[in-house]
mmCIF file with all atom_site columns, C-alpha atoms in Angstrom:
data_model
loop_
_atom_site.group_PDB
_atom_site.id
_atom_site.type_symbol
_atom_site.label_atom_id
_atom_site.label_alt_id
_atom_site.label_comp_id
_atom_site.label_asym_id
_atom_site.label_entity_id
_atom_site.label_seq_id
_atom_site.pdbx_PDB_ins_code
_atom_site.Cartn_x
_atom_site.Cartn_y
_atom_site.Cartn_z
_atom_site.occupancy
_atom_site.B_iso_or_equiv
_atom_site.pdbx_formal_charge
_atom_site.auth_seq_id
_atom_site.auth_comp_id
_atom_site.auth_asym_id
_atom_site.auth_atom_id
_atom_site.pdbx_PDB_model_num
ATOM 1   C CA . LEU H 1 1   ? 55.671  -58.279 -29.736 1.00 83.00 ? 1   LEU H CA 1
ATOM 2   C CA . ARG H 1 2   ? 55.475  -54.365 -28.264 1.00 90.00 ? 2   ARG H CA 1
ATOM 3   C CA . SER H 1 3   ? 53.359  -51.487 -27.653 1.00 95.00 ? 3   SER H CA 1
ATOM 4   C CA . MET H 1 4   ? 54.494  -48.010 -28.119 1.00 96.00 ? 4   MET H CA 1
ATOM 5   C CA . SER H 1 5   ? 51.561  -46.768 -25.842 1.00 97.00 ? 5   SER H CA 1
ATOM 6   C CA . ASP H 1 6   ? 51.865  -49.496 -23.196 1.00 97.00 ? 6   ASP H CA 1
ATOM 7   C CA . PRO H 1 7   ? 55.299  -51.263 -23.119 1.00 97.00 ? 7   PRO H CA 1
ATOM 8   C CA . GLU H 1 8   ? 54.390  -52.889 -20.162 1.00 97.00 ? 8   GLU H CA 1
ATOM 9   C CA . ALA H 1 9   ? 51.646  -54.949 -21.703 1.00 96.00 ? 9   ALA H CA 1
ATOM 10  C CA . HIS H 1 10  ? 54.428  -57.137 -23.226 1.00 95.00 ? 10  HIS H CA 1
ATOM 11  C CA . SER H 1 11  ? 56.746  -57.060 -20.097 1.00 95.00 ? 11  SER H CA 1
ATOM 12  C CA . GLN H 1 12  ? 58.823  -54.091 -21.293 1.00 96.00 ? 12  GLN H CA 1
ATOM 13  C CA . PRO H 1 13  ? 59.712  -50.828 -19.277 1.00 98.00 ? 13  PRO H CA 1
ATOM 14  C CA . ALA H 1 14  ? 57.659  -47.848 -19.653 1.00 98.00 ? 14  ALA H CA 1
ATOM 15  C CA . CYS H 1 15  ? 60.096  -45.866 -17.709 1.00 98.00 ? 15  CYS H CA 1
ATOM 16  C CA . TYR H 1 16  ? 63.916  -45.848 -17.694 1.00 97.00 ? 16  TYR H CA 1
ATOM 17  C CA . HIS H 1 17  ? 65.330  -48.289 -15.017 1.00 97.00 ? 17  HIS H CA 1
ATOM 18  C CA . GLY H 1 18  ? 61.465  -48.685 -14.004 1.00 97.00 ? 18  GLY H CA 1
ATOM 19  C CA . ASN H 1 19  ? 59.363  -52.042 -13.973 1.00 97.00 ? 19  ASN H CA 1
ATOM 20  C CA . ASN H 1 20  ? 60.517  -54.715 -16.185 1.00 97.00 ? 20  ASN H CA 1
ATOM 21  C CA . TRP H 1 21  ? 64.039  -53.282 -16.738 1.00 97.00 ? 21  TRP H CA 1
ATOM 22  C CA . TYR H 1 22  ? 66.278  -56.097 -17.787 1.00 96.00 ? 22  TYR H CA 1
ATOM 23  C CA . TYR H 1 23  ? 69.584  -56.046 -16.031 1.00 96.00 ? 23  TYR H CA 1
ATOM 24  C CA . GLY H 1 24  ? 71.143  -59.310 -17.423 1.00 95.00 ? 24  GLY H CA 1
ATOM 25  C CA . THR H 1 25  ? 73.450  -60.329 -20.205 1.00 94.00 ? 25  THR H CA 1
ATOM 26  C CA . GLY H 1 26  ? 71.055  -61.902 -22.636 1.00 94.00 ? 26  GLY H CA 1
ATOM 27  C CA . ASP H 1 27  ? 69.508  -59.718 -25.565 1.00 91.00 ? 27  ASP H CA 1
ATOM 28  C CA . ALA H 1 28  ? 72.807  -57.868 -25.738 1.00 89.00 ? 28  ALA H CA 1
ATOM 29  C CA . GLY H 1 29  ? 72.006  -56.405 -22.215 1.00 90.00 ? 29  GLY H CA 1
ATOM 30  C CA . GLY H 1 30  ? 68.503  -56.096 -22.775 1.00 91.00 ? 30  GLY H CA 1
ATOM 31  C CA . VAL H 1 31  ? 68.834  -53.793 -25.957 1.00 90.00 ? 31  VAL H CA 1
ATOM 32  C CA . HIS H 1 32  ? 65.457  -54.918 -27.390 1.00 92.00 ? 32  HIS H CA 1
ATOM 33  C CA . ILE H 1 33  ? 63.556  -55.324 -24.090 1.00 94.00 ? 33  ILE H CA 1
ATOM 34  C CA . ASN H 1 34  ? 64.748  -52.125 -22.392 1.00 95.00 ? 34  ASN H CA 1
ATOM 35  C CA . SER H 1 35  ? 64.008  -50.224 -25.807 1.00 95.00 ? 35  SER H CA 1
ATOM 36  C CA . GLY H 1 36  ? 60.193  -49.791 -24.318 1.00 97.00 ? 36  GLY H CA 1
ATOM 37  C CA . PHE H 1 37  ? 60.858  -46.808 -22.477 1.00 98.00 ? 37  PHE H CA 1
ATOM 38  C CA . LEU H 1 38  ? 62.201  -45.222 -26.041 1.00 97.00 ? 38  LEU H CA 1
ATOM 39  C CA . ASN H 1 39  ? 58.917  -46.452 -27.508 1.00 97.00 ? 39  ASN H CA 1
ATOM 40  C CA . LYS H 1 40  ? 57.002  -44.639 -24.518 1.00 98.00 ? 40  LYS H CA 1
ATOM 41  C CA . TRP H 1 41  ? 59.043  -41.630 -25.176 1.00 98.00 ? 41  TRP H CA 1
ATOM 42  C CA . PHE H 1 42  ? 57.959  -41.785 -28.818 1.00 98.00 ? 42  PHE H CA 1
ATOM 43  C CA . TYR H 1 43  ? 54.399  -42.109 -28.145 1.00 98.00 ? 43  TYR H CA 1
ATOM 44  C CA . PHE H 1 44  ? 54.278  -39.425 -25.814 1.00 98.00 ? 44  PHE H CA 1
ATOM 45  C CA . LEU H 1 45  ? 56.225  -36.982 -28.277 1.00 98.00 ? 45  LEU H CA 1
ATOM 46  C CA . SER H 1 46  ? 53.893  -37.746 -30.880 1.00 98.00 ? 46  SER H CA 1
ATOM 47  C CA . GLN H 1 47  ? 50.535  -38.229 -29.283 1.00 98.00 ? 47  GLN H CA 1
ATOM 48  C CA . GLY H 1 48  ? 51.056  -36.307 -25.904 1.00 98.00 ? 48  GLY H CA 1
ATOM 49  C CA . GLY H 1 49  ? 49.619  -37.551 -22.501 1.00 97.00 ? 49  GLY H CA 1
ATOM 50  C CA . GLN H 1 50  ? 49.394  -36.466 -18.764 1.00 98.00 ? 50  GLN H CA 1
ATOM 51  C CA . GLY H 1 51  ? 49.385  -38.272 -15.689 1.00 97.00 ? 51  GLY H CA 1
ATOM 52  C CA . THR H 1 52  ? 52.011  -39.562 -13.057 1.00 97.00 ? 52  THR H CA 1
ATOM 53  C CA . ASN H 1 53  ? 54.517  -41.971 -13.861 1.00 97.00 ? 53  ASN H CA 1
ATOM 54  C CA . GLU H 1 54  ? 55.730  -45.066 -11.660 1.00 97.00 ? 54  GLU H CA 1
ATOM 55  C CA . PHE H 1 55  ? 58.314  -42.891 -9.929  1.00 96.00 ? 55  PHE H CA 1
ATOM 56  C CA . GLY H 1 56  ? 55.512  -40.555 -8.723  1.00 97.00 ? 56  GLY H CA 1
ATOM 57  C CA . THR H 1 57  ? 56.700  -37.843 -11.222 1.00 96.00 ? 57  THR H CA 1
ATOM 58  C CA . PRO H 1 58  ? 53.549  -35.912 -12.714 1.00 97.00 ? 58  PRO H CA 1
ATOM 59  C CA . TYR H 1 59  ? 53.738  -35.034 -16.568 1.00 97.00 ? 59  TYR H CA 1
ATOM 60  C CA . GLN H 1 60  ? 52.048  -33.373 -18.947 1.00 97.00 ? 60  GLN H CA 1
ATOM 61  C CA . VAL H 1 61  ? 53.124  -33.654 -22.812 1.00 98.00 ? 61  VAL H CA 1
ATOM 62  C CA . ALA H 1 62  ? 51.567  -31.769 -25.693 1.00 97.00 ? 62  ALA H CA 1
ATOM 63  C CA . GLY H 1 63  ? 52.327  -34.068 -28.815 1.00 98.00 ? 63  GLY H CA 1
ATOM 64  C CA . ILE H 1 64  ? 53.727  -32.564 -31.868 1.00 98.00 ? 64  ILE H CA 1
ATOM 65  C CA . GLY H 1 65  ? 52.197  -35.288 -34.227 1.00 98.00 ? 65  GLY H CA 1
ATOM 66  C CA . ILE H 1 66  ? 53.496  -38.355 -35.744 1.00 97.00 ? 66  ILE H CA 1
ATOM 67  C CA . GLU H 1 67  ? 55.106  -36.680 -38.726 1.00 98.00 ? 67  GLU H CA 1
ATOM 68  C CA . ASN H 1 68  ? 57.153  -33.971 -36.888 1.00 98.00 ? 68  ASN H CA 1
ATOM 69  C CA . SER H 1 69  ? 58.174  -36.704 -34.385 1.00 98.00 ? 69  SER H CA 1
ATOM 70  C CA . THR H 1 70  ? 59.283  -39.118 -37.345 1.00 98.00 ? 70  THR H CA 1
ATOM 71  C CA . ALA H 1 71  ? 61.349  -36.287 -38.819 1.00 98.00 ? 71  ALA H CA 1
ATOM 72  C CA . LEU H 1 72  ? 63.018  -35.480 -35.540 1.00 98.00 ? 72  LEU H CA 1
ATOM 73  C CA . VAL H 1 73  ? 64.189  -38.997 -34.848 1.00 98.00 ? 73  VAL H CA 1
ATOM 74  C CA . PHE H 1 74  ? 65.187  -39.473 -38.466 1.00 98.00 ? 74  PHE H CA 1
ATOM 75  C CA . HIS H 1 75  ? 67.157  -36.414 -38.078 1.00 98.00 ? 75  HIS H CA 1
ATOM 76  C CA . THR H 1 76  ? 68.873  -37.539 -34.812 1.00 97.00 ? 76  THR H CA 1
ATOM 77  C CA . LEU H 1 77  ? 69.543  -41.095 -36.481 1.00 97.00 ? 77  LEU H CA 1
ATOM 78  C CA . THR H 1 78  ? 71.324  -39.699 -39.511 1.00 97.00 ? 78  THR H CA 1
ATOM 79  C CA . ALA H 1 79  ? 72.899  -36.414 -38.073 1.00 96.00 ? 79  ALA H CA 1
ATOM 80  C CA . TYR H 1 80  ? 74.188  -37.574 -34.591 1.00 96.00 ? 80  TYR H CA 1
ATOM 81  C CA . ILE H 1 81  ? 73.868  -41.227 -33.758 1.00 96.00 ? 81  ILE H CA 1
ATOM 82  C CA . VAL H 1 82  ? 76.916  -43.307 -33.905 1.00 95.00 ? 82  VAL H CA 1
ATOM 83  C CA . PRO H 1 83  ? 77.151  -47.080 -32.968 1.00 91.00 ? 83  PRO H CA 1
ATOM 84  C CA . THR H 1 84  ? 78.617  -46.195 -29.761 1.00 91.00 ? 84  THR H CA 1
ATOM 85  C CA . SER H 1 85  ? 75.731  -43.935 -28.615 1.00 92.00 ? 85  SER H CA 1
ATOM 86  C CA . GLY H 1 86  ? 73.817  -44.836 -25.546 1.00 91.00 ? 86  GLY H CA 1
ATOM 87  C CA . PHE H 1 87  ? 70.612  -43.595 -24.012 1.00 93.00 ? 87  PHE H CA 1
ATOM 88  C CA . ILE H 1 88  ? 72.095  -40.465 -22.311 1.00 91.00 ? 88  ILE H CA 1
ATOM 89  C CA . ALA H 1 89  ? 73.531  -39.367 -26.029 1.00 92.00 ? 89  ALA H CA 1
ATOM 90  C CA . PHE H 1 90  ? 70.352  -40.126 -27.698 1.00 95.00 ? 90  PHE H CA 1
ATOM 91  C CA . ARG H 1 91  ? 68.429  -37.961 -25.333 1.00 94.00 ? 91  ARG H CA 1
ATOM 92  C CA . GLN H 1 92  ? 70.840  -35.157 -25.768 1.00 91.00 ? 92  GLN H CA 1
ATOM 93  C CA . PHE H 1 93  ? 70.534  -35.582 -29.773 1.00 94.00 ? 93  PHE H CA 1
ATOM 94  C CA . THR H 1 94  ? 66.972  -35.638 -29.976 1.00 96.00 ? 94  THR H CA 1
ATOM 95  C CA . LEU H 1 95  ? 67.008  -32.379 -28.098 1.00 92.00 ? 95  LEU H CA 1
ATOM 96  C CA . GLN H 1 96  ? 69.728  -30.816 -30.410 1.00 92.00 ? 96  GLN H CA 1
ATOM 97  C CA . SER H 1 97  ? 67.602  -32.350 -33.454 1.00 96.00 ? 97  SER H CA 1
ATOM 98  C CA . ALA H 1 98  ? 64.585  -30.182 -32.184 1.00 96.00 ? 98  ALA H CA 1
ATOM 99  C CA . ILE H 1 99  ? 66.596  -27.160 -31.988 1.00 92.00 ? 99  ILE H CA 1
ATOM 100 C CA . ASP H 1 100 ? 67.864  -27.879 -35.413 1.00 94.00 ? 100 ASP H CA 1
ATOM 101 C CA . LEU H 1 101 ? 64.509  -28.508 -37.232 1.00 96.00 ? 101 LEU H CA 1
ATOM 102 C CA . TYR H 1 102 ? 62.079  -26.442 -35.146 1.00 95.00 ? 102 TYR H CA 1
ATOM 103 C CA . GLY H 1 103 ? 64.244  -23.731 -33.437 1.00 91.00 ? 103 GLY H CA 1
ATOM 104 C CA . ASN H 1 104 ? 65.223  -23.013 -29.758 1.00 87.00 ? 104 ASN H CA 1
ATOM 105 C CA . CYS H 1 105 ? 62.286  -22.521 -27.432 1.00 87.00 ? 105 CYS H CA 1
ATOM 106 C CA . SER H 1 106 ? 59.905  -23.985 -29.900 1.00 93.00 ? 106 SER H CA 1
ATOM 107 C CA . PRO H 1 107 ? 56.982  -26.340 -28.778 1.00 95.00 ? 107 PRO H CA 1
ATOM 108 C CA . GLU H 1 108 ? 58.874  -29.197 -30.197 1.00 97.00 ? 108 GLU H CA 1
ATOM 109 C CA . VAL H 1 109 ? 61.832  -28.666 -28.023 1.00 93.00 ? 109 VAL H CA 1
ATOM 110 C CA . LYS H 1 110 ? 59.720  -28.422 -24.977 1.00 93.00 ? 110 LYS H CA 1
ATOM 111 C CA . ALA H 1 111 ? 57.685  -31.692 -25.844 1.00 97.00 ? 111 ALA H CA 1
ATOM 112 C CA . VAL H 1 112 ? 61.069  -33.415 -26.303 1.00 96.00 ? 112 VAL H CA 1
ATOM 113 C CA . LYS H 1 113 ? 62.143  -32.442 -22.789 1.00 93.00 ? 113 LYS H CA 1
ATOM 114 C CA . LYS H 1 114 ? 58.715  -33.184 -21.342 1.00 96.00 ? 114 LYS H CA 1
ATOM 115 C CA . ALA H 1 115 ? 58.374  -36.604 -22.945 1.00 98.00 ? 115 ALA H CA 1
ATOM 116 C CA . TRP H 1 116 ? 61.717  -37.588 -21.581 1.00 97.00 ? 116 TRP H CA 1
ATOM 117 C CA . LYS H 1 117 ? 60.663  -36.582 -18.189 1.00 96.00 ? 117 LYS H CA 1
ATOM 118 C CA . ALA H 1 118 ? 57.336  -38.554 -18.417 1.00 98.00 ? 118 ALA H CA 1
ATOM 119 C CA . VAL H 1 119 ? 59.532  -41.878 -18.872 1.00 98.00 ? 119 VAL H CA 1
ATOM 120 C CA . GLY H 1 120 ? 61.637  -41.047 -16.006 1.00 97.00 ? 120 GLY H CA 1
ATOM 121 C CA . PHE H 1 121 ? 64.679  -39.714 -17.935 1.00 96.00 ? 121 PHE H CA 1
ATOM 122 C CA . GLY H 1 122 ? 64.308  -35.976 -17.799 1.00 92.00 ? 122 GLY H CA 1
ATOM 123 C CA . PHE H 1 123 ? 67.309  -33.762 -18.413 1.00 83.00 ? 123 PHE H CA 1
ATOM 124 C CA . PRO H 1 124 ? 69.210  -32.790 -15.302 1.00 74.00 ? 124 PRO H CA 1
ATOM 125 C CA . ALA H 1 125 ? 68.347  -29.579 -13.833 1.00 66.00 ? 125 ALA H CA 1
ATOM 126 C CA . ALA H 1 126 ? 70.579  -26.506 -14.612 1.00 59.00 ? 126 ALA H CA 1
ATOM 127 C CA . ASN H 1 127 ? 73.142  -25.578 -12.191 1.00 54.00 ? 127 ASN H CA 1
ATOM 128 C CA . VAL H 1 128 ? 72.514  -22.318 -10.270 1.00 50.00 ? 128 VAL H CA 1
ATOM 129 C CA . ALA H 1 129 ? 76.049  -21.326 -10.851 1.00 59.00 ? 129 ALA H CA 1
ATOM 130 C CA . VAL H 1 130 ? 78.243  -22.386 -13.996 1.00 66.00 ? 130 VAL H CA 1
ATOM 131 C CA . ASP H 1 131 ? 81.862  -23.226 -13.217 1.00 66.00 ? 131 ASP H CA 1
ATOM 132 C CA . ILE H 1 132 ? 84.255  -21.554 -15.580 1.00 67.00 ? 132 ILE H CA 1
ATOM 133 C CA . ASN H 1 133 ? 87.514  -22.613 -14.104 1.00 59.00 ? 133 ASN H CA 1
ATOM 134 C CA . ARG H 1 134 ? 88.408  -24.630 -16.970 1.00 57.00 ? 134 ARG H CA 1
ATOM 135 C CA . ILE H 1 135 ? 91.635  -22.354 -17.600 1.00 54.00 ? 135 ILE H CA 1
ATOM 136 C CA . GLN H 1 136 ? 94.600  -23.774 -19.667 1.00 54.00 ? 136 GLN H CA 1
ATOM 137 C CA . VAL H 1 137 ? 97.508  -22.027 -21.134 1.00 52.00 ? 137 VAL H CA 1
ATOM 138 C CA . LEU H 1 138 ? 97.890  -22.390 -24.755 1.00 54.00 ? 138 LEU H CA 1
ATOM 139 C CA . GLU H 1 139 ? 101.208 -23.664 -26.052 1.00 51.00 ? 139 GLU H CA 1
ATOM 140 C CA . ASN H 1 140 ? 103.348 -20.894 -27.438 1.00 49.00 ? 140 ASN H CA 1
ATOM 141 C CA . GLU H 1 141 ? 100.471 -18.540 -26.897 1.00 62.00 ? 141 GLU H CA 1
ATOM 142 C CA . ASN H 1 142 ? 100.270 -15.660 -24.169 1.00 66.00 ? 142 ASN H CA 1
ATOM 143 C CA . SER H 1 143 ? 96.437  -16.567 -23.483 1.00 77.00 ? 143 SER H CA 1
ATOM 144 C CA . SER H 1 144 ? 93.680  -18.210 -21.434 1.00 81.00 ? 144 SER H CA 1
ATOM 145 C CA . MET H 1 145 ? 91.084  -20.216 -22.508 1.00 83.00 ? 145 MET H CA 1
ATOM 146 C CA . LEU H 1 146 ? 87.660  -20.145 -20.241 1.00 86.00 ? 146 LEU H CA 1
ATOM 147 C CA . GLY H 1 147 ? 85.147  -22.588 -20.914 1.00 85.00 ? 147 GLY H CA 1
ATOM 148 C CA . ALA H 1 148 ? 81.322  -22.699 -19.584 1.00 84.00 ? 148 ALA H CA 1
ATOM 149 C CA . GLU H 1 149 ? 79.012  -25.818 -19.659 1.00 79.00 ? 149 GLU H CA 1
ATOM 150 C CA . TYR H 1 150 ? 77.560  -26.089 -22.934 1.00 80.00 ? 150 TYR H CA 1
ATOM 151 C CA . TYR H 1 151 ? 73.507  -26.108 -23.489 1.00 79.00 ? 151 TYR H CA 1
ATOM 152 C CA . PRO H 1 152 ? 72.122  -26.776 -26.516 1.00 78.00 ? 152 PRO H CA 1
ATOM 153 C CA . GLY H 1 153 ? 70.600  -23.644 -28.098 1.00 81.00 ? 153 GLY H CA 1
ATOM 154 C CA . ALA H 1 154 ? 71.777  -21.282 -25.431 1.00 86.00 ? 154 ALA H CA 1
ATOM 155 C CA . THR H 1 155 ? 73.404  -17.827 -25.753 1.00 89.00 ? 155 THR H CA 1
ATOM 156 C CA . TYR H 1 156 ? 76.494  -16.908 -24.103 1.00 92.00 ? 156 TYR H CA 1
ATOM 157 C CA . GLU H 1 157 ? 77.832  -13.253 -23.021 1.00 93.00 ? 157 GLU H CA 1
ATOM 158 C CA . TRP H 1 158 ? 81.030  -12.941 -21.427 1.00 93.00 ? 158 TRP H CA 1
ATOM 159 C CA . LEU H 1 159 ? 81.826  -10.268 -18.976 1.00 93.00 ? 159 LEU H CA 1
ATOM 160 C CA . LEU H 1 160 ? 85.167  -8.616  -17.797 1.00 94.00 ? 160 LEU H CA 1
ATOM 161 C CA . ASN H 1 161 ? 84.647  -7.024  -14.582 1.00 94.00 ? 161 ASN H CA 1
ATOM 162 C CA . GLY H 1 162 ? 80.960  -7.035  -15.176 1.00 91.00 ? 162 GLY H CA 1
ATOM 163 C CA . ASN H 1 163 ? 81.403  -5.571  -18.720 1.00 94.00 ? 163 ASN H CA 1
ATOM 164 C CA . ALA H 1 164 ? 79.932  -7.423  -21.745 1.00 93.00 ? 164 ALA H CA 1
ATOM 165 C CA . ILE H 1 165 ? 82.766  -8.528  -24.426 1.00 92.00 ? 165 ILE H CA 1
ATOM 166 C CA . GLN H 1 166 ? 81.542  -7.692  -27.655 1.00 89.00 ? 166 GLN H CA 1
ATOM 167 C CA . GLY H 1 167 ? 81.475  -10.762 -30.382 1.00 86.00 ? 167 GLY H CA 1
ATOM 168 C CA . ALA H 1 168 ? 82.179  -13.238 -27.243 1.00 85.00 ? 168 ALA H CA 1
ATOM 169 C CA . SER H 1 169 ? 79.145  -15.392 -28.021 1.00 87.00 ? 169 SER H CA 1
ATOM 170 C CA . GLU H 1 170 ? 80.365  -19.168 -27.502 1.00 89.00 ? 170 GLU H CA 1
ATOM 171 C CA . ASN H 1 171 ? 80.688  -21.207 -24.483 1.00 87.00 ? 171 ASN H CA 1
ATOM 172 C CA . ILE H 1 172 ? 84.496  -20.881 -24.812 1.00 87.00 ? 172 ILE H CA 1
ATOM 173 C CA . ILE H 1 173 ? 86.812  -17.758 -24.834 1.00 87.00 ? 173 ILE H CA 1
ATOM 174 C CA . TYR H 1 174 ? 90.200  -17.181 -25.406 1.00 85.00 ? 174 TYR H CA 1
ATOM 175 C CA . THR H 1 175 ? 91.771  -13.927 -23.584 1.00 86.00 ? 175 THR H CA 1
ATOM 176 C CA . GLN H 1 176 ? 94.875  -12.186 -22.799 1.00 83.00 ? 176 GLN H CA 1
ATOM 177 C CA . GLU H 1 177 ? 92.951  -9.891  -20.527 1.00 88.00 ? 177 GLU H CA 1
ATOM 178 C CA . MET H 1 178 ? 93.611  -9.688  -16.743 1.00 88.00 ? 178 MET H CA 1
ATOM 179 C CA . GLY H 1 179 ? 90.656  -9.326  -14.173 1.00 91.00 ? 179 GLY H CA 1
ATOM 180 C CA . GLY H 1 180 ? 87.367  -10.904 -13.017 1.00 90.00 ? 180 GLY H CA 1
ATOM 181 C CA . TRP H 1 181 ? 85.680  -13.041 -15.648 1.00 90.00 ? 181 TRP H CA 1
ATOM 182 C CA . SER H 1 182 ? 82.198  -14.430 -15.707 1.00 90.00 ? 182 SER H CA 1
ATOM 183 C CA . VAL H 1 183 ? 79.451  -15.519 -18.315 1.00 89.00 ? 183 VAL H CA 1
ATOM 184 C CA . ARG H 1 184 ? 75.760  -15.000 -18.672 1.00 90.00 ? 184 ARG H CA 1
ATOM 185 C CA . ILE H 1 185 ? 73.832  -17.947 -20.153 1.00 88.00 ? 185 ILE H CA 1
ATOM 186 C CA . THR H 1 186 ? 70.466  -17.347 -21.659 1.00 88.00 ? 186 THR H CA 1
ATOM 187 C CA . GLN H 1 187 ? 68.331  -20.438 -22.625 1.00 82.00 ? 187 GLN H CA 1
ATOM 188 C CA . CYS H 1 188 ? 64.823  -19.689 -23.737 1.00 81.00 ? 188 CYS H CA 1
ATOM 189 C CA . ASN H 1 189 ? 63.400  -17.444 -20.896 1.00 77.00 ? 189 ASN H CA 1
ATOM 190 C CA . ALA H 1 190 ? 65.984  -18.901 -18.178 1.00 80.00 ? 190 ALA H CA 1
ATOM 191 C CA . VAL H 1 191 ? 69.351  -16.823 -17.498 1.00 84.00 ? 191 VAL H CA 1
ATOM 192 C CA . ILE H 1 192 ? 72.202  -18.456 -15.598 1.00 82.00 ? 192 ILE H CA 1
ATOM 193 C CA . PHE H 1 193 ? 75.055  -16.611 -14.243 1.00 83.00 ? 193 PHE H CA 1
ATOM 194 C CA . SER H 1 194 ? 78.255  -18.241 -13.626 1.00 82.00 ? 194 SER H CA 1
ATOM 195 C CA . ASN H 1 195 ? 80.667  -17.676 -10.758 1.00 82.00 ? 195 ASN H CA 1
ATOM 196 C CA . VAL H 1 196 ? 83.667  -15.043 -11.075 1.00 86.00 ? 196 VAL H CA 1
ATOM 197 C CA . ILE H 1 197 ? 87.125  -16.127 -11.649 1.00 83.00 ? 197 ILE H CA 1
ATOM 198 C CA . ARG H 1 198 ? 90.053  -13.770 -11.579 1.00 86.00 ? 198 ARG H CA 1
ATOM 199 C CA . LEU H 1 199 ? 92.777  -13.825 -13.868 1.00 83.00 ? 199 LEU H CA 1
ATOM 200 C CA . GLU H 1 200 ? 96.072  -12.305 -12.217 1.00 78.00 ? 200 GLU H CA 1
ATOM 201 C CA . GLY H 1 201 ? 98.560  -13.258 -14.986 1.00 63.00 ? 201 GLY H CA 1
ATOM 202 C CA . VAL H 1 202 ? 99.413  -15.856 -17.564 1.00 48.00 ? 202 VAL H CA 1
ATOM 203 C CA . GLU H 1 203 ? 102.703 -17.725 -17.571 1.00 48.00 ? 203 GLU H CA 1
ATOM 204 C CA . THR H 1 204 ? 104.424 -18.591 -20.834 1.00 41.00 ? 204 THR H CA 1
#
């Protein structure tokens, strides 16, 4: 019925929206047919592989083994997936599961990312600058909320006029302080600096 290593042998796609992708209304919108690329992802995750996919994207995946891969997917299904979850949510949840089970920046995390890239469904590249202009006045509070994009496993360091704020390590901060706010995000060996946004005053 299907092949994990070669979905196209049974007319299923090996890549996201690649050859054999079903766009019709049958099979509940192709829920079984299009799962071929998920099978290929799991094959890469567990067994590894290298080459160039049908979109011309080169890949090299170091497999983490069948036991670790199975544990990761089981954790994803039991801890995060809900009936309305789609492919994008599943991709994100597998990354979070790898962080949960094996730690941020672990070989398992890298394998998850590289396996998704191999099937044409890689994670979006991180922005050079992170927009933090999500500000709101909290009801009955003389305070503002600043929010930066959430990256699984990342650490956050909020800066006021270039000076680090102690204890501010989440992607959201509440403040009454005026001045130039920014955030430094570190994920593995990558560092992302946000834009600077200036708080001049908060209306109540």
